[in-house]
Short mmCIF file of C-alpha atoms in Angstrom, two decimals:
data_model
loop_
_atom_site.label_atom_id
_atom_site.label_comp_id
_atom_site.label_asym_id
_atom_site.label_seq_id
_atom_site.Cartn_x
_atom_site.Cartn_y
_atom_site.Cartn_z
CA MET A 1 -2.83 23.83 7.87
CA ASN A 2 -2.17 22.10 3.78
CA LEU A 3 -2.59 18.31 4.40
CA ALA A 4 1.22 17.92 3.22
CA ALA A 5 2.05 19.51 6.77
CA HIS A 6 0.32 16.90 8.67
CA LEU A 7 2.31 14.45 6.95
CA LEU A 8 3.23 11.36 8.87
CA LEU A 9 1.82 12.31 12.36
CA SER A 10 1.21 8.61 13.35
CA GLY A 11 3.99 5.96 13.18
CA LEU A 12 6.17 5.76 9.92
CA LEU A 13 7.74 2.37 8.52
CA PHE A 14 10.92 2.76 6.04
CA VAL A 15 11.36 0.21 4.02
CA SER A 16 15.12 0.58 2.83
CA ALA A 17 18.56 -2.02 2.20
CA LEU A 18 21.66 -1.77 3.70
CA ASP A 19 23.10 -0.91 7.09
CA ILE A 20 21.72 1.84 8.30
CA ASP A 21 23.48 4.04 10.42
CA LEU A 22 21.92 6.97 12.41
CA PRO A 23 23.66 9.87 10.31
CA ALA A 24 21.63 8.26 7.36
CA LEU A 25 18.47 8.05 9.64
CA ASP A 26 19.13 11.46 10.46
CA SER A 27 18.71 12.49 6.70
CA LEU A 28 15.20 11.00 6.85
CA ASN A 29 14.05 14.15 8.48
CA SER A 30 16.49 16.64 6.58
CA ASP A 31 16.09 15.48 3.01
CA PRO A 32 13.75 17.66 0.73
CA ALA A 33 10.56 15.91 -0.30
CA LEU A 34 7.89 16.38 -3.03
CA HIS A 35 4.65 16.31 -1.55
CA PHE A 36 1.63 15.19 -3.36
CA ALA A 37 -2.19 14.96 -2.42
CA ILE A 38 -3.71 11.70 -3.08
CA LYS A 39 -7.22 9.94 -2.95
CA ARG A 40 -9.03 6.86 -3.30
CA ARG A 41 -11.05 6.66 -7.01
CA GLY A 42 -15.04 5.88 -6.50
CA GLY A 43 -14.33 7.32 -2.43
CA SER A 44 -13.53 5.14 0.44
CA TYR A 45 -13.93 1.47 0.30
CA GLU A 46 -17.35 -0.03 0.92
CA SER A 47 -17.95 -3.26 1.87
CA PHE A 48 -21.78 -3.25 3.44
CA THR A 49 -24.81 -1.71 2.14
CA PRO A 50 -25.52 1.06 4.53
CA GLU A 51 -29.32 0.57 4.81
CA THR A 52 -29.39 -3.09 5.99
CA GLU A 53 -25.95 -2.67 7.74
CA ALA A 54 -24.73 -6.27 5.93
CA ALA A 55 -21.69 -7.30 4.56
CA ASN A 56 -21.90 -6.20 0.44
CA PHE A 57 -20.91 -10.20 -1.03
CA SER A 58 -21.17 -9.61 -3.97
CA GLN A 59 -18.42 -6.49 -3.79
CA ILE A 60 -16.25 -8.83 -1.77
CA HIS A 61 -15.78 -11.52 -3.81
CA ALA A 62 -15.14 -9.25 -6.55
CA ASP A 63 -12.48 -7.47 -5.23
CA LEU A 64 -10.98 -10.98 -4.00
CA LYS A 65 -11.21 -11.76 -7.16
CA TRP A 66 -9.23 -9.03 -8.57
CA ILE A 67 -6.85 -9.34 -5.87
CA GLU A 68 -6.08 -13.44 -7.18
CA GLN A 69 -5.09 -11.55 -10.11
CA ARG A 70 -3.20 -9.34 -10.03
CA PHE A 71 -0.88 -11.83 -7.99
CA GLY A 72 -1.30 -13.94 -10.31
CA LEU A 73 0.36 -11.82 -13.44
CA THR A 74 3.98 -12.16 -12.28
CA ARG A 75 6.91 -15.08 -12.38
CA ARG A 76 9.95 -15.47 -10.47
CA GLU A 77 13.08 -16.59 -11.97
CA VAL A 78 16.62 -17.03 -10.30
CA ASN A 79 18.94 -14.19 -12.06
CA GLY A 80 22.66 -15.17 -11.20
CA ASN A 81 22.93 -15.91 -6.98
CA ARG A 82 19.27 -13.85 -7.03
CA LEU A 83 15.85 -14.82 -6.84
CA VAL A 84 13.92 -11.42 -9.09
CA ARG A 85 10.04 -11.01 -9.91
CA LYS A 86 8.82 -10.14 -13.46
CA ALA A 87 6.10 -9.46 -15.13
CA ARG A 88 5.27 -12.36 -17.26
CA SER A 89 6.28 -12.23 -20.98
CA LYS A 90 3.08 -12.28 -21.94
CA GLY A 91 0.01 -9.68 -20.46
CA VAL A 92 -3.06 -9.94 -18.17
CA GLY A 93 -3.29 -13.72 -17.91
CA GLY A 94 -0.61 -14.61 -20.34
CA GLU A 95 -3.31 -14.08 -23.35
CA ASP A 96 -2.32 -10.55 -25.14
CA VAL A 97 0.84 -9.53 -25.22
CA ASN A 98 -0.22 -5.65 -25.69
CA THR A 99 -2.04 -5.92 -22.32
CA LEU A 100 -0.42 -3.85 -19.15
CA ILE A 101 -0.22 -5.87 -15.88
CA SER A 102 -1.39 -2.61 -14.13
CA GLU A 103 -5.10 -0.84 -14.97
CA ALA A 104 -5.33 2.13 -15.01
CA GLN A 105 -8.27 4.37 -13.60
CA ARG A 106 -9.77 1.24 -12.13
CA ASN A 107 -12.18 2.07 -9.55
CA GLY A 108 -10.41 2.09 -5.74
CA THR A 109 -7.17 3.25 -6.33
CA TRP A 110 -5.45 5.75 -4.84
CA PHE A 111 -4.07 8.48 -7.31
CA ALA A 112 -2.06 11.77 -7.49
CA THR A 113 -3.20 14.91 -10.27
CA VAL A 114 -0.22 16.36 -11.42
CA SER A 115 -0.25 18.22 -14.94
CA MET A 116 2.17 17.50 -17.87
CA GLY A 117 2.48 19.25 -21.09
CA THR A 118 2.78 23.10 -22.63
CA PRO A 119 -0.14 24.08 -21.61
CA PRO A 120 -0.45 22.16 -18.43
CA GLN A 121 -2.42 19.39 -18.96
CA PRO A 122 -3.72 17.66 -15.50
CA ILE A 123 -3.54 13.94 -15.33
CA GLU A 124 -4.46 11.15 -12.95
CA LEU A 125 -1.51 9.14 -12.16
CA ASP A 126 -2.36 6.31 -10.47
CA LEU A 127 -0.41 4.57 -7.72
CA ASP A 128 0.64 0.65 -8.01
CA MET A 129 3.23 -1.15 -5.63
CA LEU A 130 3.35 -4.64 -8.02
CA THR A 131 4.99 -2.91 -10.82
CA SER A 132 7.71 -0.07 -11.12
CA ASP A 133 6.74 1.36 -14.86
CA PHE A 134 5.84 5.01 -15.54
CA TYR A 135 3.79 5.45 -18.43
CA VAL A 136 1.33 7.19 -20.34
CA LEU A 137 -2.08 5.35 -21.98
CA THR A 138 -3.56 7.24 -24.44
CA THR A 139 -6.84 5.88 -25.78
CA THR A 140 -9.48 6.73 -28.47
CA SER A 141 -12.53 6.26 -25.50
CA ARG A 142 -13.73 9.75 -24.21
CA ILE A 143 -13.67 8.16 -20.41
CA GLY A 144 -10.88 8.40 -18.25
CA SER A 145 -7.93 10.86 -17.69
CA LYS A 146 -6.41 11.86 -20.73
CA TYR A 147 -3.29 13.46 -21.93
CA ASP A 148 -2.75 14.15 -25.73
CA ASP A 149 1.09 14.84 -27.23
CA PHE A 150 -0.87 17.00 -30.18
CA PHE A 151 -1.55 19.73 -27.75
CA SER A 152 1.54 20.09 -25.78
CA SER A 153 4.89 22.02 -27.49
CA THR A 154 7.13 20.55 -25.11
CA ILE A 155 7.06 17.12 -25.89
CA GLU A 156 10.34 15.56 -27.06
CA LYS A 157 9.20 12.95 -29.06
CA SER A 158 11.31 9.19 -29.00
CA SER A 159 11.63 6.50 -31.79
CA GLN A 160 12.20 4.03 -29.11
CA ARG A 161 9.75 1.36 -28.68
CA PRO A 162 10.56 -0.58 -25.58
CA PHE A 163 6.89 -2.17 -25.70
CA PRO A 164 3.95 -2.87 -28.07
CA ALA A 165 2.57 0.37 -29.20
CA CYS A 166 4.99 2.58 -26.83
CA THR A 167 7.21 5.21 -27.56
CA LEU A 168 9.60 6.61 -24.77
CA PRO A 169 9.83 10.14 -24.80
CA THR A 170 9.99 13.77 -22.48
CA GLU A 171 7.58 15.85 -21.42
CA SER A 172 7.74 18.77 -18.70
CA PHE A 173 5.85 17.61 -15.36
CA LEU A 174 4.44 20.25 -12.54
CA LEU A 175 5.18 18.60 -9.41
CA PRO A 176 4.39 19.70 -6.18
CA SER A 177 6.67 22.51 -4.28
CA LEU A 178 8.41 22.82 -7.10
CA SER A 179 8.42 25.69 -8.66
CA ARG A 180 9.61 24.96 -13.10
CA PRO A 181 9.11 22.15 -14.66
CA THR A 182 10.53 18.50 -15.04
CA ASN A 183 11.51 16.73 -17.63
CA LEU A 184 10.88 13.23 -16.91
CA LYS A 185 11.29 10.36 -19.81
CA PHE A 186 7.67 7.70 -19.95
CA ALA A 187 6.50 5.27 -21.68
CA TYR A 188 3.60 6.76 -23.97
CA CYS A 189 1.29 4.31 -25.35
CA ARG A 190 -1.65 4.55 -27.99
CA PRO A 191 -2.76 1.38 -28.74
CA ALA A 192 -3.47 0.90 -32.51
CA LYS A 193 -6.82 1.10 -33.80
CA SER A 194 -7.69 -2.12 -35.07
CA SER A 195 -6.83 -3.36 -30.88
CA THR A 196 -9.60 -3.40 -28.88
CA ARG A 197 -7.63 -1.27 -26.61
CA THR A 198 -8.83 2.10 -28.00
CA LEU A 199 -12.11 1.18 -25.86
CA VAL A 200 -10.57 1.20 -22.44
CA SER A 201 -9.86 4.46 -20.14
CA SER A 202 -6.98 6.61 -20.96
CA GLY A 203 -4.64 6.75 -17.92
CA SER A 204 -1.46 6.80 -16.06
CA MET A 205 0.63 4.59 -13.77
CA MET A 206 3.80 5.93 -11.83
CA GLY A 207 4.93 2.30 -10.48
CA LEU A 208 6.08 2.11 -6.78
CA ALA A 209 7.41 -1.75 -6.59
CA ALA A 210 10.46 -2.20 -4.57
CA SER A 211 12.83 -3.27 -7.79
CA ASN A 212 12.58 -1.87 -11.34
CA LYS A 213 12.86 -5.98 -12.13
CA MET A 214 8.65 -5.12 -12.05
CA ALA A 215 9.43 -2.68 -15.36
CA GLN A 216 7.16 -4.83 -18.19
CA ILE A 217 7.27 -1.99 -20.45
CA GLY A 218 10.79 -0.71 -19.28
CA SER A 219 10.70 3.03 -18.81
CA PRO A 220 12.65 4.47 -16.01
CA SER A 221 10.70 4.82 -12.77
CA ILE A 222 9.23 8.72 -11.88
CA ILE A 223 11.23 8.33 -8.76
CA SER A 224 14.51 7.10 -10.30
CA GLN A 225 14.50 10.37 -12.77
CA LEU A 226 14.39 12.51 -9.73
CA GLU A 227 17.15 11.05 -7.78
CA LEU A 228 19.56 11.54 -11.22
CA GLN A 229 18.46 14.77 -11.81
CA GLU A 230 18.93 15.71 -8.36
CA VAL A 231 15.37 17.02 -7.07
CA VAL A 232 15.50 14.79 -4.40
CA LYS A 233 19.01 13.35 -2.69
CA ARG A 234 16.93 9.62 -1.75
CA PRO A 235 14.69 7.38 -3.64
CA LEU A 236 12.88 6.78 -0.51
CA PHE A 237 9.17 7.38 -1.29
CA SER A 238 6.02 7.48 2.16
CA ILE A 239 2.66 6.64 2.17
CA MET A 240 0.00 7.94 4.54
CA LEU A 241 -3.89 7.66 4.27
CA ILE A 242 -5.51 10.56 6.18
CA ASN A 243 -8.66 9.16 6.25
CA GLY A 244 -10.75 6.05 3.73
CA TYR A 245 -10.16 8.60 0.45
CA GLU A 246 -7.79 11.31 1.19
CA GLY A 247 -4.04 10.98 2.05
CA VAL A 248 -0.14 11.78 1.14
CA LEU A 249 2.92 10.84 -1.47
CA SER A 250 5.39 12.16 -0.65
CA ILE A 251 8.87 11.32 -2.92
CA GLY A 252 12.19 11.98 -1.64
CA GLY A 253 11.71 11.97 2.07
CA SER A 254 9.40 11.14 5.29
CA GLY A 255 8.36 14.94 5.75
CA HIS A 256 9.27 14.70 8.96
CA SER A 257 10.68 18.64 9.32
CA ALA A 258 7.03 19.30 7.88
CA VAL A 259 5.74 16.93 10.75
CA GLU A 260 7.29 18.61 13.88
CA ALA A 261 6.25 22.33 12.21
CA ALA A 262 2.98 21.20 11.96
CA ASP A 263 2.76 19.33 15.40
CA ALA A 264 3.59 23.21 16.92
CA ASN A 265 1.50 24.95 14.77
CA THR A 266 -1.71 22.39 15.56
CA LYS A 267 -0.45 22.81 19.67
CA ALA A 268 -0.57 26.62 19.44
CA ALA A 269 -4.09 26.93 17.43
CA LEU A 270 -5.95 24.24 20.08
CA ASP A 271 -3.78 26.92 22.70
CA GLN A 272 -5.81 29.38 21.32
CA LEU A 273 -9.28 27.89 21.12
CA GLY A 274 -8.64 26.56 24.78
CA ALA A 275 -8.60 22.92 23.60
CA ALA A 276 -5.09 22.33 24.91
CA ALA A 277 -6.83 20.25 27.62
CA ILE A 278 -8.01 17.61 25.46
CA LEU A 279 -4.71 17.10 24.23
CA ASN A 280 -3.68 15.74 27.40
CA GLU A 281 -6.28 13.93 28.74
CA ASP A 282 -5.22 10.48 30.38
CA GLU A 283 -1.65 11.47 29.56
CA SER A 284 -0.66 10.36 33.79
CA ALA A 285 -0.19 7.10 32.59
CA PRO A 286 3.19 5.90 32.18
CA VAL A 287 3.19 5.45 28.48
CA ARG A 288 7.10 4.36 27.65
CA LYS A 289 7.10 0.88 29.52
CA ARG A 290 7.79 -1.24 26.84
CA GLN A 291 5.34 -3.56 27.42
CA ALA A 292 3.96 -5.38 24.70
CA GLY A 293 1.72 -4.32 22.32
CA SER A 294 3.00 -0.99 23.18
CA VAL A 295 4.27 1.46 20.94
CA PRO A 296 6.49 4.23 22.56
CA THR A 297 4.91 7.69 22.58
CA ASP A 298 6.22 10.11 24.58
CA GLN A 299 8.62 12.59 23.69
CA PRO A 300 11.09 13.56 23.11
CA LEU A 301 13.14 9.87 21.85
CA ASN A 302 16.45 9.59 20.42
CA LEU A 303 17.55 8.51 16.83
CA ASP A 304 18.46 5.17 18.72
CA GLU A 305 15.09 4.91 19.75
CA ALA A 306 13.16 6.06 17.50
CA PHE A 307 13.95 4.31 14.69
CA ARG A 308 13.41 0.25 14.10
CA TRP A 309 14.11 -2.08 10.68
CA THR A 310 14.02 -5.61 9.47
CA ASN A 311 14.82 -6.83 6.31
CA VAL A 312 12.80 -6.76 2.91
CA GLN A 313 12.64 -10.66 1.91
CA GLY A 314 11.74 -12.76 -0.26
CA ALA A 315 11.90 -12.61 -4.71
CA GLU A 316 13.49 -8.71 -5.38
CA GLY A 317 10.24 -7.31 -6.94
CA TRP A 318 7.94 -6.30 -4.30
CA TRP A 319 7.73 -4.96 -0.57
CA GLN A 320 7.40 -8.13 0.81
CA VAL A 321 9.20 -8.04 5.03
CA LEU A 322 8.20 -10.21 7.59
CA MET A 323 6.12 -9.71 10.44
CA LYS A 324 7.31 -10.48 13.53
CA GLY A 325 3.63 -11.06 15.28
CA VAL A 326 -0.35 -11.05 15.07
CA TRP A 327 -1.20 -9.90 18.59
CA VAL A 328 -4.76 -10.52 19.57
CA ASP A 329 -5.93 -8.47 22.73
CA SER A 330 -2.37 -8.76 24.05
CA ARG A 331 -1.94 -11.92 23.22
CA LYS A 332 0.83 -13.82 20.35
CA VAL A 333 -1.84 -15.66 17.92
CA LEU A 334 1.06 -16.10 15.32
CA LYS A 335 5.15 -15.13 14.87
CA ASN A 336 7.25 -14.81 11.56
CA GLN A 337 4.57 -14.26 8.87
CA PRO A 338 5.74 -12.82 5.40
CA VAL A 339 3.96 -10.23 4.30
CA VAL A 340 3.50 -7.93 1.29
CA ILE A 341 2.48 -4.17 1.11
CA ASP A 342 0.16 -3.51 -1.30
CA VAL A 343 -1.93 0.17 -0.86
CA ASN A 344 -4.38 -0.85 -3.44
CA THR A 345 -5.77 -4.05 -2.05
CA PRO A 346 -9.16 -2.81 0.15
CA LEU A 347 -8.58 -5.98 2.54
CA VAL A 348 -6.39 -8.09 4.49
CA ILE A 349 -5.82 -11.05 2.72
CA ALA A 350 -3.67 -14.19 4.89
CA PRO A 351 -3.21 -17.35 4.30
CA PRO A 352 -6.35 -19.76 4.96
CA SER A 353 -4.25 -22.00 7.86
CA SER A 354 -3.10 -18.60 9.37
CA ALA A 355 -6.75 -17.05 9.45
CA ALA A 356 -8.16 -20.05 11.15
CA VAL A 357 -5.28 -19.78 13.63
CA PHE A 358 -6.14 -16.28 14.11
CA TYR A 359 -9.80 -16.07 14.25
CA SER A 360 -9.33 -19.14 16.85
CA SER A 361 -8.05 -16.51 19.04
CA ILE A 362 -10.63 -14.32 18.97
CA PRO A 363 -13.78 -15.44 20.84
CA GLY A 364 -17.24 -15.53 19.08
CA ALA A 365 -15.61 -16.22 16.01
CA TYR A 366 -16.52 -18.64 13.40
CA PRO A 367 -15.82 -19.50 9.87
CA LEU A 368 -18.70 -18.47 7.45
CA THR A 369 -19.35 -21.47 5.12
CA ALA A 370 -19.96 -22.06 1.25
CA PRO A 371 -19.74 -19.77 -0.99
CA GLN A 372 -18.18 -17.05 2.02
CA THR A 373 -15.47 -19.91 2.55
CA GLY A 374 -12.29 -18.10 3.97
CA MET A 375 -14.50 -15.01 5.32
CA TYR A 376 -14.96 -15.52 9.63
CA ALA A 377 -17.83 -13.75 11.92
CA PHE A 378 -17.14 -12.04 15.21
CA PRO A 379 -19.45 -10.45 17.52
CA CYS A 380 -20.09 -6.73 16.44
CA LEU A 381 -20.14 -5.72 19.89
CA ASN A 382 -16.33 -7.17 21.01
CA PRO A 383 -14.30 -6.47 18.33
CA PRO A 384 -10.79 -7.63 18.69
CA SER A 385 -7.68 -5.50 19.62
CA LEU A 386 -5.33 -5.92 16.97
CA ALA A 387 -1.70 -5.16 16.38
CA PHE A 388 0.89 -6.06 13.69
CA GLU A 389 4.53 -6.66 14.83
CA PHE A 390 7.19 -5.47 12.91
CA GLY A 391 10.88 -3.84 13.59
CA GLY A 392 9.92 -5.04 17.58
CA TRP A 393 7.13 -2.66 18.05
CA ASN A 394 3.36 -3.56 17.69
CA PHE A 395 1.59 -1.54 15.70
CA PRO A 396 -2.48 -1.10 16.32
CA ALA A 397 -4.28 -2.48 13.51
CA MET A 398 -7.57 -1.38 11.94
CA ARG A 399 -8.75 0.87 14.79
CA GLY A 400 -9.85 4.35 15.37
CA GLY A 401 -12.64 6.64 16.41
CA LYS A 402 -15.09 5.78 19.25
CA ARG A 403 -16.06 2.48 20.82
CA PRO A 404 -19.31 0.19 19.07
CA ASP A 405 -22.09 1.22 20.36
CA SER A 406 -25.21 -0.95 22.02
CA GLN A 407 -26.13 -1.55 18.47
CA GLY A 408 -21.74 -2.78 18.05
CA ARG A 409 -21.49 0.53 15.61
CA ASP A 410 -18.63 2.63 16.48
CA GLY A 411 -18.03 6.70 15.18
CA TRP A 412 -19.05 6.78 11.99
CA GLY A 413 -22.34 4.31 11.71
CA ARG A 414 -20.01 1.11 10.80
CA PRO A 415 -21.50 -1.98 13.01
CA GLY A 416 -18.56 -3.87 14.36
CA GLY A 417 -15.41 -1.05 13.90
CA ARG A 418 -12.75 -0.89 11.43
CA PHE A 419 -11.84 -4.93 11.27
CA SER A 420 -15.42 -5.49 10.38
CA LEU A 421 -16.78 -5.65 6.24
CA GLY A 422 -20.33 -5.07 7.88
CA ARG A 423 -22.77 -7.87 9.34
CA VAL A 424 -23.06 -11.02 8.31
CA GLU A 425 -26.86 -10.46 7.52
CA SER A 426 -29.26 -7.86 8.33
CA GLY A 427 -30.18 -7.68 12.01
CA SER A 428 -27.00 -10.08 13.18
CA GLY A 429 -24.78 -9.59 15.88
CA TYR A 430 -22.51 -10.83 14.24
CA CYS A 431 -19.73 -9.05 11.32
CA VAL A 432 -17.65 -10.29 8.76
CA GLY A 433 -14.24 -9.80 10.30
CA ASN A 434 -11.82 -7.96 7.75
CA ILE A 435 -8.51 -10.27 7.69
CA VAL A 436 -9.94 -13.22 4.90
CA GLY A 437 -8.71 -16.38 4.01
CA LEU A 438 -6.99 -16.68 0.32
CA ASP A 439 -4.82 -18.83 -1.10
CA LEU A 440 -2.58 -16.68 -3.53
CA SER A 441 0.08 -19.09 -4.46
CA SER A 442 -2.53 -20.56 -7.09
CA PRO A 443 -4.97 -17.88 -8.74
CA GLY A 444 -8.19 -18.72 -9.70
CA ALA A 445 -7.39 -22.25 -8.83
CA SER A 446 -10.19 -21.89 -5.41
CA THR A 447 -7.62 -24.42 -4.08
CA ALA A 448 -8.18 -23.21 0.48
CA GLY A 449 -4.08 -23.11 1.13
CA ARG A 450 -2.96 -25.85 -1.50
CA PRO A 451 -0.43 -24.84 -4.13
CA THR A 452 -1.24 -26.32 -7.44
CA LYS A 453 0.95 -30.23 -8.18
CA THR A 454 2.64 -30.61 -11.59
CA GLU A 455 1.77 -33.70 -13.58
CA ASP A 456 4.70 -35.38 -11.94
CA GLY A 457 2.71 -34.65 -8.34
CA ALA A 458 4.85 -32.23 -7.69
CA HIS A 459 3.88 -28.51 -5.55
CA ALA A 460 4.65 -26.65 -8.09
CA VAL A 461 5.43 -23.42 -5.93
CA GLY A 462 9.38 -23.39 -5.82
CA LYS A 463 9.94 -25.89 -8.57
CA VAL A 464 12.51 -24.75 -10.87
CA ARG A 465 11.99 -24.94 -14.37
CA MET A 466 15.39 -25.71 -16.61
CA GLY A 467 15.54 -24.18 -20.39
CA ALA A 468 17.18 -27.30 -21.63
CA GLY A 469 19.55 -26.91 -24.49
CA THR A 470 19.58 -22.88 -23.37
CA ARG A 471 22.48 -21.85 -22.26
CA SER A 472 20.44 -18.64 -20.51
CA LYS A 473 21.73 -17.10 -17.35
CA SER A 474 18.20 -17.16 -15.84
CA THR A 475 15.88 -20.19 -14.94
CA GLU A 476 12.47 -19.68 -13.93
CA VAL A 477 10.80 -20.64 -11.14
CA ASP A 478 7.31 -21.98 -10.98
CA GLY A 479 4.85 -21.12 -9.02
CA ASN A 480 4.28 -17.19 -7.90
CA GLY A 481 5.92 -17.23 -4.31
CA MET A 482 2.77 -16.01 -2.36
CA GLU A 483 2.56 -19.31 -1.18
CA GLY A 484 1.81 -18.74 3.03
CA VAL A 485 2.06 -15.26 2.24
CA TRP A 486 -0.11 -12.35 3.93
CA VAL A 487 -1.09 -8.79 1.81
CA ILE A 488 -2.00 -5.90 3.77
CA GLY A 489 -2.65 -2.59 2.13
CA GLU A 490 -5.06 0.35 2.49
CA PRO A 491 -7.09 -0.55 5.76
CA TRP A 492 -3.35 -1.05 7.68
CA LEU A 493 -2.13 1.74 6.28
CA ARG A 494 -4.47 3.85 7.44
CA GLY A 495 -3.13 3.37 11.57
CA ALA A 496 0.61 2.96 10.71
CA SER A 497 2.25 5.05 7.67
CA ALA A 498 4.56 3.98 5.29
CA ALA A 499 8.38 4.80 3.78
CA PHE A 500 10.48 2.83 1.03
CA ASP A 501 13.52 3.35 0.23
CA VAL A 502 14.10 1.61 -2.88
CA SER A 503 18.09 2.12 -3.01
CA ILE A 504 18.73 -0.52 -0.42
CA SER A 505 16.65 -2.98 1.01
CA THR A 506 15.44 -2.62 5.52
CA VAL A 507 12.27 -1.94 6.37
CA ILE A 508 12.55 1.32 9.06
CA TRP A 509 9.71 1.88 11.37
CA ARG A 510 9.80 5.51 13.42
CA PHE A 511 6.71 7.23 15.80
CA SER A 512 5.66 10.31 16.46
CA GLN A 513 3.51 11.25 19.04
CA PRO A 514 0.41 12.67 17.15
CA THR A 515 -1.45 15.57 17.76
CA GLY A 516 -5.23 14.15 18.15
CA MET A 517 -6.12 15.88 15.26
CA PHE A 518 -6.44 12.52 12.60
CA THR A 519 -9.75 9.94 13.11
CA ASP A 520 -7.59 7.24 12.18
CA VAL A 521 -4.07 7.63 14.13
CA VAL A 522 -4.26 5.06 17.12
CA VAL A 523 -1.37 4.99 20.55
CA ALA A 524 -1.47 2.12 22.23
CA GLN A 525 -1.27 2.63 25.78
CA LYS A 526 -2.92 6.11 25.87
CA SER A 527 -6.07 7.15 25.50
CA THR A 528 -6.64 10.13 23.41
CA ARG A 529 -10.17 11.92 22.45
CA ARG A 530 -9.42 13.25 18.64
CA PHE A 531 -10.80 15.17 16.29
CA SER A 532 -12.69 14.50 13.15
#
């Protein structure tokens, strides 16, 4: 059974933007979608050393520094009656005007492989939920994934220059599920030979941000072009991570019809193997009760029961939503926490104050000291049961596989389970938690939860800077708007798949009964054996 057929066998998070009616929800099931197999470059995220099982703090610190940098590359401004997020006018760190805020070919990034040009040239198209740019970067370097227009007979060149060293041509792309090539416009960037940018990896980027305000280059997004050409009916994409290094990206729908067919086929195959009884194990207990920490898991559910939604909030540009609650061992310990969803963030980032409250609710947990400030340890033999609350339902977080054994290892040899980044040190009975306290409101300042201040003593976050003597309709707001905001990405998406509607601004949740084929799917109130 192919990977796309298994799309979204667990819960779905749909991100959309007007009032949603039932016919609109029903169309999510029937609209055609393009299914891309995606992979994580470099394989699964490894935060600990297998030989010692100790957390690799050097790797973790490097990742935290990269996360800080990514979320510090935008600015906010008041545009009319809206607060919008945009790329800085200059490049990375505000230093080089020719530098893009997105980084193609980075290790740890999720990507899809497609072909472009005639004859077809395969490229790795990186996913980035913090930008909406669609570009191909070709350098003189021999590293990376390269496309060269010289070898294509179908390139339609353009004199438009939306960004330094970039033009805006049109090329044919071979996309999954389509029998014919699709012509798409993209930013084609080739740094000047005198630029140091010629030494970086060649690569390509598919921006998946919530708004075109996050287009640094100004190229049209791939999703908007597919909708305009009626290849897809809705500007919707969904992501499911099957494990730590494989997943599915769908554009144009959720693939729910394919899931229903895959579900039936899987159960039929299991019946033939005499394994159907395993899937029904422990199903005698009632699972439809709407208790705290539970998700309805029985079938069938009507549309009103199967979908929930919540509004996107914050400055327009990113997929920021409100997490109604954080649950630890069936207790709600935090409420109304704003979160940004980003598939490429390998850790769960919490504001330092929220992280302190969270870990104080876990028996035996304690904060680590410098230089591991912001990290916490918990008993490897007793990992907490976690759930994030969205749309009135609690979705299990960072769980899956077997419970830890007598040495604190889960079914794959990970000490402390999926919530763990590894042991505090070799032989320790304490593991480092995957939720890290980090202040992203002042990237690089290491302010431990405090926003930076301006010369007059005012907090930079939220302060509006007006241009004296100008007639601009936009006013820039200091700070990046990340004060008190979480970032949840790869660790959480491996347990709750997500779909995002670019045209409207609501997060719609749907939960389907899993077949048991995925080790990473966890269902609340139900103990179901799973196959790897």
